[in-house]
Amino acid sequence: SPTRIAQANSTPDAPTATEENSPAVPSDATPVAEICVPQTEMNRPELLREVGDNISAWIGQGQYLLTIKQYPHALTAYARAIALDQNNSEAWIGCSNVLQEMQQYDRAIAAVNQALKINPNSSMTLFTRGLIYKQAERYEEALGDFQKALELNQNWGQFNQANVAINLGSVLWSLDKQDEAIAAFEQATKLNDQFALAWFNLATAFLQKGNTLLQAENSEEAKTNLEKAV
């Protein structure tokens, strides 16, 4: 089978990538107070330490418990932080990360939307929501978030523009917009010339496009793309 574009937030297997419009939450959306409340019981409740009204400590526990894949525990920790301060965007984003790992995408989006209400101009938060849309294969909505994050270009947190550009490229590729995807991968390499995954995706994109053109008997353009892939 042909090589596929690699995903920046997953294991590479082809050209990869890692709102303006507030995505509609389903009509049966979970009430805000319950978004981060786990729906299954904790099998090891001893992992969760009682830290009272220390919001940072609850968030820290959530981060650790997410790392060790104790998802109901992590949700509980983030829910405790949110109960203490519903305007803590870090807690809402942490909650959304857990729900994304659990593939509960609607709830994950609902959580990150709460963070966006607090910081509507955060590129990091828009990128976070875009990644959820992307994983849920809601590519048009992911595209809108990635483009808006790049347009705002502020409050990146642990991410940067190159991270967004490569994910933008993979979404465009999934939408069969090959030339725009290639441009996004090229942008990622210019933003970070040490970004190996961006170079890999760019080469893969040229290779795939060249092979497609060969099949269409467009030999000259195919040759140009295949040479760029090398």
C-alpha positions as a Python dict, from the first residue, in 0.01 Angstrom:
ca = {
    (1, 'S'): (0, 0, 0),
    (2, 'P'): (124, 355, -60),
    (3, 'T'): (311, 542, 210),
    (4, 'R'): (83, 766, 414),
    (5, 'I'): (135, 1110, 561),
    (6, 'A'): (270, 1077, 914),
    (7, 'Q'): (85, 1235, 1205),
    (8, 'A'): (271, 1465, 1439),
    (9, 'N'): (64, 1349, 1732),
    (10, 'S'): (99, 980, 1643),
    (11, 'T'): (347, 731, 1502),
    (12, 'P'): (463, 847, 1157),
    (13, 'D'): (348, 639, 864),
    (14, 'A'): (343, 901, 585),
    (15, 'P'): (357, 1295, 532),
    (16, 'T'): (258, 1390, 893),
    (17, 'A'): (153, 1690, 1069),
    (18, 'T'): (128, 1720, 1534),
    (19, 'E'): (-1165, 2879, 1600),
    (20, 'E'): (-1265, 3089, 1471),
    (21, 'N'): (-1598, 2920, 1480),
    (22, 'S'): (-1697, 2772, 1812),
    (23, 'P'): (-1780, 2411, 1731),
    (24, 'A'): (-2133, 2319, 1804),
    (25, 'V'): (-2171, 2097, 2104),
    (26, 'P'): (-2427, 1822, 2053),
    (27, 'S'): (-2782, 1898, 2164),
    (28, 'D'): (-2751, 1639, 2439),
    (29, 'A'): (-2429, 1799, 2563),
    (30, 'T'): (-2310, 1722, 2912),
    (31, 'P'): (-2381, 2003, 3162),
    (32, 'V'): (-2071, 2211, 3232),
    (33, 'A'): (-2046, 2093, 3592),
    (34, 'E'): (-2033, 1730, 3477),
    (35, 'I'): (-1799, 1752, 3176),
    (36, 'C'): (-1495, 1628, 3369),
    (37, 'V'): (-1672, 1395, 3611),
    (38, 'P'): (-1564, 1036, 3537),
    (39, 'Q'): (-1835, 797, 3424),
    (40, 'T'): (-1659, 490, 3558),
    (41, 'E'): (-1535, 414, 3908),
    (42, 'M'): (-1170, 437, 4005),
    (43, 'N'): (-1021, 87, 4038),
    (44, 'R'): (-731, 215, 4250),
    (45, 'P'): (-867, 506, 4456),
    (46, 'E'): (-552, 505, 4670),
    (47, 'L'): (-366, 665, 4378),
    (48, 'L'): (-556, 989, 4434),
    (49, 'R'): (-432, 1198, 4726),
    (50, 'E'): (-656, 1442, 4907),
    (51, 'V'): (-501, 1788, 4879),
    (52, 'G'): (-788, 2006, 4994),
    (53, 'D'): (-817, 2341, 4817),
    (54, 'N'): (-471, 2329, 4653),
    (55, 'I'): (-564, 2375, 4287),
    (56, 'S'): (-209, 2336, 4159),
    (57, 'A'): (-174, 2008, 4345),
    (58, 'W'): (-495, 1872, 4192),
    (59, 'I'): (-376, 1973, 3844),
    (60, 'G'): (-37, 1815, 3909),
    (61, 'Q'): (-207, 1491, 4012),
    (62, 'G'): (-420, 1503, 3699),
    (63, 'Q'): (-111, 1538, 3482),
    (64, 'Y'): (63, 1247, 3654),
    (65, 'L'): (-242, 1020, 3649),
    (66, 'L'): (-293, 1092, 3278),
    (67, 'T'): (70, 994, 3216),
    (68, 'I'): (17, 655, 3382),
    (69, 'K'): (-315, 612, 3199),
    (70, 'Q'): (-533, 617, 3510),
    (71, 'Y'): (-802, 811, 3330),
    (72, 'P'): (-1092, 811, 3581),
    (73, 'H'): (-845, 918, 3851),
    (74, 'A'): (-705, 1194, 3630),
    (75, 'L'): (-1055, 1322, 3551),
    (76, 'T'): (-1139, 1325, 3920),
    (77, 'A'): (-831, 1533, 3995),
    (78, 'Y'): (-911, 1785, 3721),
    (79, 'A'): (-1276, 1795, 3828),
    (80, 'R'): (-1166, 1881, 4183),
    (81, 'A'): (-948, 2164, 4050),
    (82, 'I'): (-1236, 2296, 3839),
    (83, 'A'): (-1477, 2278, 4131),
    (84, 'L'): (-1239, 2508, 4318),
    (85, 'D'): (-1197, 2747, 4022),
    (86, 'Q'): (-1409, 2716, 3708),
    (87, 'N'): (-1194, 2982, 3544),
    (88, 'N'): (-877, 2774, 3552),
    (89, 'S'): (-808, 2708, 3184),
    (90, 'E'): (-518, 2472, 3263),
    (91, 'A'): (-754, 2238, 3445),
    (92, 'W'): (-1005, 2242, 3160),
    (93, 'I'): (-732, 2168, 2905),
    (94, 'G'): (-598, 1886, 3122),
    (95, 'C'): (-947, 1742, 3143),
    (96, 'S'): (-984, 1765, 2764),
    (97, 'N'): (-654, 1579, 2719),
    (98, 'V'): (-780, 1293, 2934),
    (99, 'L'): (-1111, 1274, 2750),
    (100, 'Q'): (-928, 1278, 2417),
    (101, 'E'): (-718, 981, 2528),
    (102, 'M'): (-1043, 806, 2622),
    (103, 'Q'): (-1177, 889, 2273),
    (104, 'Q'): (-1469, 1078, 2427),
    (105, 'Y'): (-1433, 1353, 2171),
    (106, 'D'): (-1756, 1546, 2227),
    (107, 'R'): (-1681, 1583, 2598),
    (108, 'A'): (-1317, 1668, 2523),
    (109, 'I'): (-1431, 1947, 2290),
    (110, 'A'): (-1681, 2068, 2551),
    (111, 'A'): (-1396, 2089, 2805),
    (112, 'V'): (-1158, 2278, 2578),
    (113, 'N'): (-1442, 2513, 2482),
    (114, 'Q'): (-1457, 2615, 2849),
    (115, 'A'): (-1086, 2700, 2831),
    (116, 'L'): (-1151, 2906, 2518),
    (117, 'K'): (-1420, 3103, 2696),
    (118, 'I'): (-1152, 3199, 2950),
    (119, 'N'): (-873, 3265, 2695),
    (120, 'P'): (-1035, 3307, 2353),
    (121, 'N'): (-711, 3427, 2190),
    (122, 'S'): (-487, 3140, 2302),
    (123, 'S'): (-317, 2972, 2007),
    (124, 'M'): (-230, 2677, 2232),
    (125, 'T'): (-595, 2620, 2324),
    (126, 'L'): (-711, 2645, 1963),
    (127, 'F'): (-438, 2403, 1860),
    (128, 'T'): (-545, 2166, 2138),
    (129, 'R'): (-903, 2167, 2014),
    (130, 'G'): (-782, 2125, 1655),
    (131, 'L'): (-593, 1810, 1755),
    (132, 'I'): (-912, 1667, 1907),
    (133, 'Y'): (-1106, 1744, 1590),
    (134, 'K'): (-828, 1588, 1387),
    (135, 'Q'): (-823, 1270, 1593),
    (136, 'A'): (-1202, 1253, 1561),
    (137, 'E'): (-1158, 1292, 1181),
    (138, 'R'): (-1353, 1617, 1182),
    (139, 'Y'): (-1102, 1766, 944),
    (140, 'E'): (-1280, 2085, 837),
    (141, 'E'): (-1318, 2193, 1199),
    (142, 'A'): (-956, 2101, 1272),
    (143, 'L'): (-852, 2308, 972),
    (144, 'G'): (-1035, 2613, 1108),
    (145, 'D'): (-870, 2584, 1448),
    (146, 'F'): (-519, 2536, 1311),
    (147, 'Q'): (-554, 2832, 1076),
    (148, 'K'): (-691, 3052, 1355),
    (149, 'A'): (-410, 2947, 1591),
    (150, 'L'): (-150, 3049, 1332),
    (151, 'E'): (-333, 3373, 1262),
    (152, 'L'): (-343, 3472, 1630),
    (153, 'N'): (15, 3356, 1694),
    (154, 'Q'): (18, 3413, 2070),
    (155, 'N'): (8, 3218, 2397),
    (156, 'W'): (161, 2899, 2256),
    (157, 'G'): (246, 2726, 2583),
    (158, 'Q'): (455, 2416, 2508),
    (159, 'F'): (365, 2425, 2138),
    (160, 'N'): (484, 2643, 1850),
    (161, 'Q'): (391, 2741, 1495),
    (162, 'A'): (581, 2450, 1341),
    (163, 'N'): (368, 2203, 1541),
    (164, 'V'): (55, 2362, 1398),
    (165, 'A'): (187, 2382, 1042),
    (166, 'I'): (266, 2012, 1023),
    (167, 'N'): (-76, 1917, 1162),
    (168, 'L'): (-235, 2163, 922),
    (169, 'G'): (-57, 1985, 639),
    (170, 'S'): (-180, 1643, 743),
    (171, 'V'): (-539, 1769, 770),
    (172, 'L'): (-517, 1929, 426),
    (173, 'W'): (-378, 1604, 290),
    (174, 'S'): (-673, 1415, 442),
    (175, 'L'): (-902, 1664, 268),
    (176, 'D'): (-726, 1583, -63),
    (177, 'K'): (-579, 1932, -89),
    (178, 'Q'): (-233, 1813, -183),
    (179, 'D'): (-74, 2136, -298),
    (180, 'E'): (-192, 2323, 13),
    (181, 'A'): (-68, 2036, 230),
    (182, 'I'): (275, 2050, 68),
    (183, 'A'): (286, 2425, 129),
    (184, 'A'): (205, 2366, 498),
    (185, 'F'): (479, 2103, 532),
    (186, 'E'): (723, 2344, 366),
    (187, 'Q'): (615, 2612, 612),
    (188, 'A'): (688, 2374, 902),
    (189, 'T'): (1041, 2309, 774),
    (190, 'K'): (1102, 2683, 741),
    (191, 'L'): (975, 2748, 1094),
    (192, 'N'): (1199, 2470, 1230),
    (193, 'D'): (1463, 2334, 994),
    (194, 'Q'): (1545, 2058, 1246),
    (195, 'F'): (1188, 1924, 1243),
    (196, 'A'): (1255, 1574, 1107),
    (197, 'L'): (890, 1477, 1084),
    (198, 'A'): (811, 1783, 874),
    (199, 'W'): (1087, 1692, 628),
    (200, 'F'): (964, 1333, 620),
    (201, 'N'): (607, 1441, 549),
    (202, 'L'): (720, 1683, 281),
    (203, 'A'): (921, 1414, 102),
    (204, 'T'): (635, 1164, 137),
    (205, 'A'): (389, 1415, -4),
    (206, 'F'): (606, 1480, -308),
    (207, 'L'): (652, 1104, -355),
    (208, 'Q'): (280, 1032, -336),
    (209, 'K'): (192, 1318, -566),
    (210, 'G'): (456, 1204, -814),
    (211, 'N'): (323, 848, -815),
    (212, 'T'): (-32, 979, -865),
    (213, 'L'): (82, 1187, -1162),
    (214, 'L'): (264, 888, -1311),
    (215, 'Q'): (-56, 687, -1297),
    (216, 'A'): (-229, 976, -1472),
    (217, 'E'): (49, 964, -1735),
    (218, 'N'): (162, 1318, -1653),
    (219, 'S'): (526, 1220, -1671),
    (220, 'E'): (690, 1563, -1666),
    (221, 'E'): (515, 1690, -1354),
    (222, 'A'): (555, 1347, -1195),
    (223, 'K'): (932, 1366, -1254),
    (224, 'T'): (945, 1711, -1093),
    (225, 'N'): (765, 1591, -778),
    (226, 'L'): (965, 1270, -750),
    (227, 'E'): (1291, 1467, -777),
    (228, 'K'): (1172, 1693, -495),
    (229, 'A'): (1100, 1387, -283),
    (230, 'V'): (1463, 1275, -296),
}
